[in-house]
Coordinates of C-alpha atoms in Angstrom, one line a residue:
Chain A
X1 CA 4.8 12.3 -8.9
X2 CA 2.6 9.3 -9.7
X3 CA -1.0 9.8 -8.7
X4 CA -3.8 7.2 -8.3
X5 CA -7.3 8.5 -8.1
X6 CA -9.8 6.3 -6.2
X7 CA -13.5 7.1 -6.2
X8 CA -15.8 7.3 -4.3
X9 CA -14.0 8.2 -1.1
X10 CA -17.1 7.3 1.0
X11 CA -20.2 5.4 0.1
X12 CA -23.2 4.2 2.1
X13 CA -25.4 1.6 0.5
X14 CA -28.3 -0.5 1.5
X15 CA -27.9 -4.2 2.1
X16 CA -28.3 -6.2 -1.1
X17 CA -27.2 -3.5 -3.5
X18 CA -24.0 -3.4 -5.5
X19 CA -21.3 -0.8 -5.2
X20 CA -18.6 0.0 -7.8
X21 CA -15.2 1.5 -6.8
X22 CA -12.9 3.0 -9.4
X23 CA -9.1 3.1 -9.3
X24 CA -7.4 5.2 -12.0
X25 CA -3.7 5.9 -12.6
X26 CA -3.5 9.5 -13.8
X27 CA 0.0 9.9 -15.1
X28 CA 1.4 6.5 -15.7
X29 CA 0.4 3.1 -17.1
X30 CA -0.4 0.2 -14.8
X31 CA -0.7 -3.2 -16.3
X32 CA -1.1 -4.5 -12.7
X33 CA -3.3 -3.1 -10.0
X34 CA -4.1 -4.4 -6.6
X35 CA -7.1 -4.3 -4.3
X36 CA -6.8 -4.3 -0.6
X37 CA -9.2 -4.3 2.4
X38 CA -8.3 -2.9 5.7
X39 CA -10.1 -3.2 9.1
X40 CA -9.5 -0.7 11.9
X41 CA -6.0 -0.8 13.3
X42 CA -5.0 -3.7 11.1
X43 CA -2.7 -4.1 8.2
X44 CA -3.7 -4.1 4.6
X45 CA -5.1 -7.4 3.4
X46 CA -4.6 -8.1 -0.3
X47 CA -7.8 -9.2 -1.9
X48 CA -6.9 -9.6 -5.5
X49 CA -4.4 -8.8 -8.3
X50 CA -5.9 -7.1 -11.3
X51 CA -4.2 -7.5 -14.7
X52 CA -5.1 -5.5 -17.7
X53 CA -6.9 -7.5 -20.3
X54 CA -7.1 -10.7 -18.2
X55 CA -8.9 -12.2 -15.3
X56 CA -8.0 -11.1 -11.8
X57 CA -6.2 -13.3 -9.4
X58 CA -7.9 -13.6 -6.1
X59 CA -6.4 -14.4 -2.8
X60 CA -7.5 -17.4 -0.9
X61 CA -10.8 -16.9 0.9
X62 CA -11.9 -14.0 -1.3
X63 CA -15.1 -14.6 -3.1
X64 CA -14.7 -14.0 -6.8
X65 CA -18.5 -13.6 -7.4
X66 CA -18.9 -11.1 -4.6
X67 CA -15.9 -8.9 -5.5
X68 CA -15.9 -8.4 -9.3
X69 CA -12.8 -6.9 -10.7
X70 CA -12.4 -5.4 -14.2
X71 CA -9.2 -4.0 -15.6
X72 CA -10.2 -2.9 -19.1
X73 CA -7.4 -0.4 -19.7
X74 CA -3.9 0.4 -18.6
X75 CA -5.1 3.2 -16.4
X76 CA -8.4 1.9 -14.9
X77 CA -9.5 -1.0 -12.6
X78 CA -12.8 -1.3 -10.9
X79 CA -14.0 -3.3 -8.0
X80 CA -17.7 -4.1 -7.7
X81 CA -19.0 -5.3 -4.4
X82 CA -22.1 -7.3 -5.3
X83 CA -25.1 -7.9 -3.1
X84 CA -23.3 -6.0 -0.3
X85 CA -24.0 -7.0 3.3
X86 CA -23.0 -5.2 6.6
X87 CA -20.0 -7.5 7.0
X88 CA -18.6 -6.1 3.7
X89 CA -18.3 -2.7 5.4
X90 CA -14.6 -1.8 5.4
X91 CA -11.9 0.4 4.0
X92 CA -11.0 -0.6 0.5
X93 CA -7.7 0.6 -1.1
X94 CA -6.3 0.1 -4.5
X95 CA -2.8 0.4 -5.7
X96 CA -1.2 0.6 -9.2
X97 CA 2.2 -0.6 -10.1
X98 CA 4.0 1.7 -12.5
X99 CA 5.0 -0.1 -15.6
X100 CA 8.0 2.2 -15.9
X101 CA 9.8 2.0 -12.5
X102 CA 7.7 -0.7 -10.8
X103 CA 6.9 1.5 -7.9
X104 CA 3.5 1.3 -6.2
X105 CA 1.1 4.1 -5.8
X106 CA -1.9 3.9 -3.7
X107 CA -5.3 5.4 -3.9
X108 CA -6.8 7.4 -1.0
X109 CA -9.2 4.6 -0.2
X110 CA -13.0 4.1 -0.1
X111 CA -14.9 3.8 3.1
X112 CA -17.8 1.5 2.4
X113 CA -20.7 1.3 4.9
X114 CA -23.5 -1.2 4.3
X115 CA -26.7 -0.5 6.2
Chain B
X1 CA 8.8 -16.8 1.0
X2 CA 9.6 -13.1 1.6
X3 CA 8.9 -11.8 5.1
X4 CA 9.2 -8.2 6.0
X5 CA 9.6 -7.1 9.6
X6 CA 9.6 -3.6 11.1
X7 CA 11.0 -2.6 14.4
X8 CA 9.8 -0.9 16.6
X9 CA 6.1 -1.4 16.3
X10 CA 5.5 1.9 17.9
X11 CA 7.6 4.9 18.7
X12 CA 7.0 8.2 20.5
X13 CA 9.5 10.9 20.5
X14 CA 9.5 14.7 21.3
X15 CA 9.4 17.1 18.5
X16 CA 12.8 18.0 16.9
X17 CA 14.5 14.7 17.4
X18 CA 16.1 12.7 14.7
X19 CA 14.9 9.1 14.5
X20 CA 15.4 5.9 12.6
X21 CA 12.8 3.3 11.6
X22 CA 14.0 -0.2 10.7
X23 CA 12.9 -2.7 8.2
X24 CA 14.3 -6.1 7.5
X25 CA 13.5 -8.7 4.8
X26 CA 14.4 -12.3 4.5
X27 CA 14.8 -12.6 0.7
X28 CA 17.6 -10.3 -0.6
X29 CA 16.5 -10.9 -4.2
X30 CA 14.3 -7.8 -4.2
X31 CA 13.4 -5.7 -7.1
X32 CA 13.0 -2.5 -5.1
X33 CA 12.0 -1.3 -1.7
X34 CA 9.5 1.3 -0.9
X35 CA 8.6 3.3 2.2
X36 CA 5.0 4.6 2.7
X37 CA 3.2 6.5 5.4
X38 CA -0.5 6.0 6.3
X39 CA -2.5 8.5 8.2
X40 CA -5.6 7.2 10.1
X41 CA -8.5 6.5 7.8
X42 CA -6.4 7.3 4.7
X43 CA -4.6 5.6 1.9
X44 CA -0.9 5.1 1.7
X45 CA 1.4 7.8 0.5
X46 CA 4.7 6.8 -1.1
X47 CA 7.7 8.4 0.5
X48 CA 10.7 6.9 -1.1
X49 CA 11.4 4.2 -3.7
X50 CA 14.8 2.6 -3.7
X51 CA 15.7 0.4 -6.7
X52 CA 17.8 -2.7 -6.0
X53 CA 20.8 -1.1 -7.7
X54 CA 20.6 1.9 -5.3
X55 CA 21.8 2.3 -1.8
X56 CA 19.8 5.3 -0.6
X57 CA 17.3 7.9 -1.6
X58 CA 16.6 11.2 -0.1
X59 CA 13.5 13.5 0.0
X60 CA 13.6 16.6 2.2
X61 CA 14.0 15.5 5.8
X62 CA 13.7 11.8 4.9
X63 CA 16.5 9.5 3.9
X64 CA 16.1 5.8 3.2
X65 CA 18.9 3.3 2.9
X66 CA 19.0 -0.2 1.4
X67 CA 21.5 -2.9 2.2
X68 CA 20.5 -6.0 0.3
X69 CA 23.3 -8.2 1.6
X70 CA 22.1 -7.8 5.2
X71 CA 18.4 -7.6 4.2
X72 CA 17.9 -4.3 5.9
X73 CA 16.5 -0.9 5.1
X74 CA 16.3 2.2 7.4
X75 CA 14.2 5.3 7.2
X76 CA 15.8 8.3 8.8
X77 CA 13.7 11.3 9.7
X78 CA 15.5 14.5 10.6
X79 CA 14.1 17.2 12.9
X80 CA 10.8 15.4 13.5
X81 CA 7.6 17.4 13.5
X82 CA 4.1 16.6 14.9
X83 CA 2.9 16.3 11.3
X84 CA 5.2 13.3 10.9
X85 CA 2.9 11.3 13.2
X86 CA 1.6 8.4 11.2
X87 CA 2.1 4.7 10.5
X88 CA 5.2 4.0 8.4
X89 CA 5.3 0.9 6.3
X90 CA 8.2 -0.6 4.3
X91 CA 7.4 -2.9 1.4
X92 CA 9.0 -4.9 -1.3
X93 CA 7.9 -7.1 -4.1
X94 CA 9.6 -10.5 -3.7
X95 CA 12.0 -11.8 -6.3
X96 CA 12.9 -10.2 -9.6
X97 CA 9.5 -10.7 -11.1
X98 CA 7.9 -7.4 -11.9
X99 CA 4.5 -9.1 -11.5
X100 CA 5.1 -10.2 -7.9
X101 CA 2.8 -9.0 -5.1
X102 CA 4.2 -6.3 -2.8
X103 CA 4.9 -7.6 0.7
X104 CA 4.3 -5.2 3.6
X105 CA 5.9 -5.0 7.0
X106 CA 3.5 -4.6 9.9
X107 CA 4.4 -1.0 10.2
X108 CA 5.8 1.4 12.8
X109 CA 3.3 3.7 14.5
X110 CA 5.1 7.0 15.0
X111 CA 3.9 9.7 17.4
X112 CA 5.8 13.0 17.6
X113 CA 5.0 14.9 20.8
X114 CA 4.9 18.7 20.5

């Protein structure tokens, strides 16, 4: 089945530093990938839609300059949290839409803790 | 605007029972419908994907049905086990555009009692 690899699974960083999270589709091509954020016991909140070769589309209220998205190939999208602060601590999940059957596959998530 | 609703929000049943989770959507012009499960602190695992031309999909003890005309999908779990305990989400991209964003239901938190 379709697999999406997301790394790292956990990261602790100091306030003010930047963190990069990778989302990679292993056995299918994904022109479109999505980045979500999830707080404890809440639903996934879509942050942005990442399109290969073009600029990401951000949801209302999501800071483009803080959450940098790059989708340079059909199998890789990255999310960089710049100048991280404690309030950015959260669970970040990516998903990739299979160009073949339009099904969605999710990564295992990244637990970010900013201290 | 597509809205996806899941009922019940939470369900607790004894091990071995068969159960049904419900999902309804307002816009019947869906491209496909997908069921996921999420374990605490984990990402989402895709369970079943039903294309709009299909009426059901089966995988092991799971069976998902799709009725576009009524805007409903159900996930049937046979012979439930404690390992089935998780939050189950149904989701669908709105419209026929393959670039549309997936819309999630709020989920059903399932607990299987040993």
